[in-house]
Short mmCIF file of C-alpha atoms in Angstrom, two decimals:
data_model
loop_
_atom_site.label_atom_id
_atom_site.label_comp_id
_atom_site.label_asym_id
_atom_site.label_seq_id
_atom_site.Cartn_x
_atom_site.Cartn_y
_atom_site.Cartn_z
CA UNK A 1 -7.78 44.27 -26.44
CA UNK A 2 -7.06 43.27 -30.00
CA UNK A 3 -3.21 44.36 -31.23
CA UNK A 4 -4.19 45.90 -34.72
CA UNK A 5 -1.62 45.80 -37.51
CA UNK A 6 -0.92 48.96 -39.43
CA UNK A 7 -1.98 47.37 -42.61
CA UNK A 8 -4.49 44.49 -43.16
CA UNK A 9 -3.62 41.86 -46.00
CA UNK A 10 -7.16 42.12 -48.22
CA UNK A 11 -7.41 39.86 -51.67
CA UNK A 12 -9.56 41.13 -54.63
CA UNK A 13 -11.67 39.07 -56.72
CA UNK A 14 -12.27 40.32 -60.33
CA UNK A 15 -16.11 39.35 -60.59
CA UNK A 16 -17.45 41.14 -57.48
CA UNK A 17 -18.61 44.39 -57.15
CA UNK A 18 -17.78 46.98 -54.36
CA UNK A 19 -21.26 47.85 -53.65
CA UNK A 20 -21.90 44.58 -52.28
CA UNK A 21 -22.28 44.99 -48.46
CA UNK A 22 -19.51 43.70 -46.08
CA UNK A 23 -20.54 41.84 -43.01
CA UNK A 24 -19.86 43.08 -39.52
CA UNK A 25 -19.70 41.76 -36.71
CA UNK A 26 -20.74 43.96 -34.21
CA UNK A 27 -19.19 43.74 -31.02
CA UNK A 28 -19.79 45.86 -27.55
CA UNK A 29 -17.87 46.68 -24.60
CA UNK A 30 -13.98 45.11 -24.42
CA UNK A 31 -13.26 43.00 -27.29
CA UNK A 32 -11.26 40.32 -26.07
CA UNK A 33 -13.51 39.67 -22.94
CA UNK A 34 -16.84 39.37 -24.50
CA UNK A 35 -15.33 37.72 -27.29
CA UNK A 36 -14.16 34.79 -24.72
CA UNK A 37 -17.33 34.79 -23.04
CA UNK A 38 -19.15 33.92 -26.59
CA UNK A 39 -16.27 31.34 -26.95
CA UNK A 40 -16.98 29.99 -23.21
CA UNK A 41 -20.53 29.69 -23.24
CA UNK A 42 -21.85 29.46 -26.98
CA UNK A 43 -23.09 25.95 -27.05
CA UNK A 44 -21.65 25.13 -30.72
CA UNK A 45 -17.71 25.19 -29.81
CA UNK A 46 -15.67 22.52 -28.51
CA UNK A 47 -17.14 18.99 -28.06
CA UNK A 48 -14.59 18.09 -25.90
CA UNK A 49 -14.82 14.06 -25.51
CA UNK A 50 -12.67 13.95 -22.59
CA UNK A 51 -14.94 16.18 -20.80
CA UNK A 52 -18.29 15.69 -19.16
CA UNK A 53 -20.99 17.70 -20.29
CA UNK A 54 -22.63 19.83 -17.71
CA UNK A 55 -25.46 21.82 -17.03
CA UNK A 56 -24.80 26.23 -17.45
CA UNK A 57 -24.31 27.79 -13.91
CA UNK A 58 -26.78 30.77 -13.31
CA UNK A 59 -24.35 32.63 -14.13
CA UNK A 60 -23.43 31.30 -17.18
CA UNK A 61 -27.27 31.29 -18.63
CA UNK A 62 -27.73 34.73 -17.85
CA UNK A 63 -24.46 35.83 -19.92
CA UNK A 64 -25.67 33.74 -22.70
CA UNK A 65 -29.12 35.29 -22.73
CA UNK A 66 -27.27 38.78 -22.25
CA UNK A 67 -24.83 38.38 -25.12
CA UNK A 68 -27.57 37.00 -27.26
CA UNK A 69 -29.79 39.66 -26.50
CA UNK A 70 -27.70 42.41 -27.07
CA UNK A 71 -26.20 40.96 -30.04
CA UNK A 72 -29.46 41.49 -31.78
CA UNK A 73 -29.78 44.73 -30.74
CA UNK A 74 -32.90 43.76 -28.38
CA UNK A 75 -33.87 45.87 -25.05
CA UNK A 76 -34.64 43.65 -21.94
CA UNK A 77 -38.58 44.55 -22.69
CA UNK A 78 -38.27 43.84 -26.52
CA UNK A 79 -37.28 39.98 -24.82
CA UNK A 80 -40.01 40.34 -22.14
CA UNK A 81 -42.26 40.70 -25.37
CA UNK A 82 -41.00 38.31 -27.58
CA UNK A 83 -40.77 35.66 -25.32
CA UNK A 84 -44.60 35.90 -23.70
CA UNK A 85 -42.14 36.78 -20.54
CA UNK A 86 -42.55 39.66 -18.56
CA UNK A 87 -39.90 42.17 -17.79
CA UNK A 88 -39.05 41.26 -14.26
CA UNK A 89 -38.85 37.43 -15.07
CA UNK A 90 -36.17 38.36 -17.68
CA UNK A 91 -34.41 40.83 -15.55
CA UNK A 92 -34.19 38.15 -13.04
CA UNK A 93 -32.60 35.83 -15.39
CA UNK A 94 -30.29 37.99 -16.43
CA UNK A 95 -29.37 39.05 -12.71
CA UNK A 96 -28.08 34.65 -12.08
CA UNK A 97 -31.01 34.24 -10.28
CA UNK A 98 -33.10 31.08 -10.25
CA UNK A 99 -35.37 30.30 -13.54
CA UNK A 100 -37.20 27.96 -14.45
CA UNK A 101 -37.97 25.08 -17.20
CA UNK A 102 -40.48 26.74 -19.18
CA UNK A 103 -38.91 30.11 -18.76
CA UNK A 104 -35.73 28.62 -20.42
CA UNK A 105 -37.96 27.32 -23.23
CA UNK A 106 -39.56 30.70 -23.99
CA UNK A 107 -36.02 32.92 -24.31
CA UNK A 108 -34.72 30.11 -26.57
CA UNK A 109 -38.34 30.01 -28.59
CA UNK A 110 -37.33 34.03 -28.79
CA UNK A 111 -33.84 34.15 -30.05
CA UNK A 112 -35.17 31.59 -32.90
CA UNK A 113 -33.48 28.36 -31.46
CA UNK A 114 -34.57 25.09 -33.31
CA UNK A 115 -34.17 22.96 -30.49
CA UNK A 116 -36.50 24.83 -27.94
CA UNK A 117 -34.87 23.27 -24.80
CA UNK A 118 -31.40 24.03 -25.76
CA UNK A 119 -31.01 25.91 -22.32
CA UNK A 120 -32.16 23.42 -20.62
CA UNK A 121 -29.73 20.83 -21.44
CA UNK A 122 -26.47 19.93 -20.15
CA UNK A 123 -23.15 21.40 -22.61
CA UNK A 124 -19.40 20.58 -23.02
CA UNK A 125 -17.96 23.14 -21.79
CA UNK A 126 -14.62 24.23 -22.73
CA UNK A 127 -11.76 24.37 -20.70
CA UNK A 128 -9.17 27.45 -20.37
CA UNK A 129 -6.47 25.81 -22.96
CA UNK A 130 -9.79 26.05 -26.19
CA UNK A 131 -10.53 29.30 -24.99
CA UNK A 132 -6.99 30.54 -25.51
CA UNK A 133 -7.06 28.82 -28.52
CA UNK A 134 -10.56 29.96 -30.06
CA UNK A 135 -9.69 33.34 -28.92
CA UNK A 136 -6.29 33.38 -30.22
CA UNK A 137 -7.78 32.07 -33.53
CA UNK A 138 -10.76 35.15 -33.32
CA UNK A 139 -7.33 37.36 -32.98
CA UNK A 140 -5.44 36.38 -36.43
CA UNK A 141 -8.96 36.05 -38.40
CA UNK A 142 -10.55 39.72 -37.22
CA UNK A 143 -10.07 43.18 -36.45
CA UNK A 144 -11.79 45.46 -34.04
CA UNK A 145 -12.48 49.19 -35.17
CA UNK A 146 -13.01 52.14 -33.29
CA UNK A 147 -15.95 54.23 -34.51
CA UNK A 148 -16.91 57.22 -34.26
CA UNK A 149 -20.67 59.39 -34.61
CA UNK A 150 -21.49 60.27 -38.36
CA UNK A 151 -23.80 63.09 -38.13
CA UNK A 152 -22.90 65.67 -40.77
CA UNK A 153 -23.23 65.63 -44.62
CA UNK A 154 -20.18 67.87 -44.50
CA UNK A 155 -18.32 65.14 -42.52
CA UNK A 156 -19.50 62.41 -44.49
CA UNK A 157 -18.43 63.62 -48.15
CA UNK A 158 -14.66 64.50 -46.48
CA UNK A 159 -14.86 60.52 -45.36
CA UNK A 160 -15.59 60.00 -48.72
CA UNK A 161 -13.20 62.37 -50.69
CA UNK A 162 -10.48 60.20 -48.54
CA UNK A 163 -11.16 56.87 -48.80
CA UNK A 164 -11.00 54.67 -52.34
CA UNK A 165 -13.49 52.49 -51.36
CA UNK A 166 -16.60 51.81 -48.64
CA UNK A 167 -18.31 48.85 -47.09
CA UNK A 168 -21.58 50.18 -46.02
CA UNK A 169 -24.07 48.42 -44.24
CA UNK A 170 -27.10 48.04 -41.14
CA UNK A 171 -26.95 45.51 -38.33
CA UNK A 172 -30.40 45.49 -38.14
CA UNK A 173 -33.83 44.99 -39.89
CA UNK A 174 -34.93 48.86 -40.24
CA UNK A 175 -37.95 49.16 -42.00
CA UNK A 176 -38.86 49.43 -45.45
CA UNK A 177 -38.62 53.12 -45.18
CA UNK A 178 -35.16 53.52 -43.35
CA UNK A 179 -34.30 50.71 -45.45
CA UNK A 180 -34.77 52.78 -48.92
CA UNK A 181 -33.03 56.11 -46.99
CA UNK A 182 -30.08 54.56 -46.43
CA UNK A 183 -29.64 52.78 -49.58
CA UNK A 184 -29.94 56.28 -51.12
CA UNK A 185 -27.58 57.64 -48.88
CA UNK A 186 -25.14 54.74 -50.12
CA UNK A 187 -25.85 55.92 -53.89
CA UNK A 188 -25.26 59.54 -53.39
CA UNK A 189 -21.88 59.35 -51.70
CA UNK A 190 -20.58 56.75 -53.86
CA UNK A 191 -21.60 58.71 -56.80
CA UNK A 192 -20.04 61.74 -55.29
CA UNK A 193 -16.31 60.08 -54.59
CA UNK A 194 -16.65 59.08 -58.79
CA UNK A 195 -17.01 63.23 -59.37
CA UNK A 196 -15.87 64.76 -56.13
CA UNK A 197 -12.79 66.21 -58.10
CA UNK A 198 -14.74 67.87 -60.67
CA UNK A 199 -16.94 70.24 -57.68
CA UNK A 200 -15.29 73.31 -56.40
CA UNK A 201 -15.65 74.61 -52.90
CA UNK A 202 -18.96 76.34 -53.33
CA UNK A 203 -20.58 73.71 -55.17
CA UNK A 204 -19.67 70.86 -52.45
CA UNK A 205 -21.90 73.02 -50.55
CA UNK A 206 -25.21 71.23 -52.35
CA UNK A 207 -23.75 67.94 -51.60
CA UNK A 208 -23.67 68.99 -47.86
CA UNK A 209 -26.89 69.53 -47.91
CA UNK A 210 -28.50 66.61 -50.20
CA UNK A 211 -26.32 63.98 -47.49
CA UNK A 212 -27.70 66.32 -44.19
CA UNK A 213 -30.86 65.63 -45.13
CA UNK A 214 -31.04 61.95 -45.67
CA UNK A 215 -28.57 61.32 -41.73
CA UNK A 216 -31.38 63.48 -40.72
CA UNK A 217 -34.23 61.65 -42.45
CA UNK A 218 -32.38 58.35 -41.19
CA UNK A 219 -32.67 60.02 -37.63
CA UNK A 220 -35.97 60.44 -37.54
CA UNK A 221 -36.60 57.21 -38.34
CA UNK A 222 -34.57 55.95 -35.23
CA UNK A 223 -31.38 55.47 -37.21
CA UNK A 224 -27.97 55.81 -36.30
CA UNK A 225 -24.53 56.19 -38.19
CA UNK A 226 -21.58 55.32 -37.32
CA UNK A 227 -18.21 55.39 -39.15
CA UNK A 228 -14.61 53.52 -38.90
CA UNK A 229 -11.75 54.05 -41.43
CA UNK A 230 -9.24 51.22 -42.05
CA UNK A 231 -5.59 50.98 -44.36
CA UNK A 232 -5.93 47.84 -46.37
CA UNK A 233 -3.21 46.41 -48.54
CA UNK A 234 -5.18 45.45 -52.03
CA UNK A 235 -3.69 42.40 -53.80
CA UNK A 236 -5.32 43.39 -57.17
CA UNK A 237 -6.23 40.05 -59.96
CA UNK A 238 -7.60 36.60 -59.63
CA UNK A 239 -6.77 34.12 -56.92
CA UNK A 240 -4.07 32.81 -58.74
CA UNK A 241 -2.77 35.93 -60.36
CA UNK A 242 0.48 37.71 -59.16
CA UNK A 243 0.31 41.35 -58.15
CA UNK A 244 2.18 43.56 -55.99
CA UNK A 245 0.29 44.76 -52.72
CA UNK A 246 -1.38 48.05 -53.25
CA UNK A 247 -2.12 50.74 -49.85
CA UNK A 248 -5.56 51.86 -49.77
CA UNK A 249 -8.16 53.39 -47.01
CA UNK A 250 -11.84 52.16 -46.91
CA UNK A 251 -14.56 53.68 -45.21
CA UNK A 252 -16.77 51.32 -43.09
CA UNK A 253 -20.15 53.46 -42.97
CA UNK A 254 -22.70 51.42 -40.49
CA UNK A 255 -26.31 51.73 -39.48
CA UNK A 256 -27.58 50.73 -35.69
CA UNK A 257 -30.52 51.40 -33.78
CA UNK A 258 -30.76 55.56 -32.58
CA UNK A 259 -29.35 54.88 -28.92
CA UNK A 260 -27.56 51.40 -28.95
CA UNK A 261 -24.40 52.27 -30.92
CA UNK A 262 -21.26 50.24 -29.82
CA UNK A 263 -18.10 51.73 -29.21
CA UNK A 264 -16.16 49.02 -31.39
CA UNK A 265 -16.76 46.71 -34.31
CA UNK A 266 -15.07 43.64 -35.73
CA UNK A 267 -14.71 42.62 -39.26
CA UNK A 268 -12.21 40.31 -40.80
CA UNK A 269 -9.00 40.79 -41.43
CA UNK A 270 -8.55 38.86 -44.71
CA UNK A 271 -11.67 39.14 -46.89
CA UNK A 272 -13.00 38.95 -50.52
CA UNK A 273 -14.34 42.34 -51.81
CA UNK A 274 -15.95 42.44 -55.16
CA UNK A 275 -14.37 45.70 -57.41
#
């Protein structure tokens, strides 16, 4: 697993806004393993000259098409479909055993590949010392969270109420509907942290209620929330301005699919956020 540091070095621009979404990298399972098998078997690292390029194992294609398909948040029959495939022929694949050439072709037609045979063709493949060094490299540049279910409106304004800032976001293509849901979800807590002082007890009670019923209205649609809070260390100014590190907590609040929420997420440790 990923050693996290109490406090994350973040630098501020001065002509970006906070409302702009933050990227994140969703990752499932055990960090540091899957996170070596994309360095291992992704076909874009490493062109190692001294090596001989070689054809995937079985058992290397079918973690490829695994990490791939999860990674977009796909179900083994949303492939089967996508691909012309059926379900058995990509459960196979993904199982190590044999496939063939046009099979291959199809699941890289699928996951949008330009060069339709790329899993067909033979790869450098890196050896232990560039995986130690890619992963050591994915180690300094990101940071995994833990997250948690967000399922309350109650819940969600306290998240807000203690956290300056929030990098909200979906890791997948909702819908036009979901889409405008959560987008108002986004307005109406970040226009409650500008006020939140100004509400007493009882009145917080009607901002309980307005966020309940859009998490709700995002459930129904198949939407899922999920939270992580971080401590950031805000270097306030331009790139070449001089300012003393400021603490701060932000509140990462992220959309999957209803039923394929991950455990963990990574975003990057260093990063430009617009204020």
């Amino acid at each position: 697993m990923l050693i996290l540091k109490k406090y994350s070095d973040v630098e501020l621009g001065t002509q970006v806004q906070l409302s702009d979404s933050c990227h994140v990298a969703v990752v499932l399972g055990d960090v540091s393993s899957l996170h070596t098998l994309a360095i291992n078997l992704v076909m874009e690292v490493l062109m190692n000259n001294e090596q001989k390029p070689r054809m995937m194992t079985r058992q290397e294609l079918a973690a490829v098409i695994k990490m791939l398909r999860i990674s977009r948040s796909w179900s083994q029959e949303q492939l089967a479909d996508i691909s012309g495939l059926s379900v058995r022929t990509v459960q196979r694949v993904e199982r190590a055993e044999p496939s063939s050439f046009d099979t291959r072709r199809a699941i890289a037609t699928a996951f949008g590949c330009e060069d339709i045979d790329l899993l067909n063709k033979p790869f450098f493949i890196p050896n232990a010392e560039q995986i130690a060094a890619e992963t050591k490299k994915f180690e300094q540049e990101y940071i995994t969270l833990d997250v948690a279910p967000l399922t309350t409106g109650k819940q969600l304004a306290q998240l807000v109420e203690n956290n300056m800032m929030d990098l909200s976001t979906s890791t997948f293509e909702m819908g036009r509907p979901a889409d405008e849901e959560f987008a108002s979800l986004i307005d109406w807590h970040r226009d409650y942290r500008d006020v939140a002082e100004c509400y007493s007890e009882s009145q917080k009670f009607e901002v309980y209620d307005a966020l309940q019923a859009h998490i709700d209205e995002l459930r129904r649609l198949g939407v899922s929330l999920r939270y992580a809070e971080r401590k950031l260390m805000l270097k306030l100014g331009g790139p070449d301005g001089e300012a003393n590190p400021m603490p701060a907590k932000a509140l990462y609040v992220v959309a999957f699919p209803l039923g394929k929420e991950p455990e963990q997420f990574a975003v990057p440790r260093s990063t430009g956020i617009k204020i």
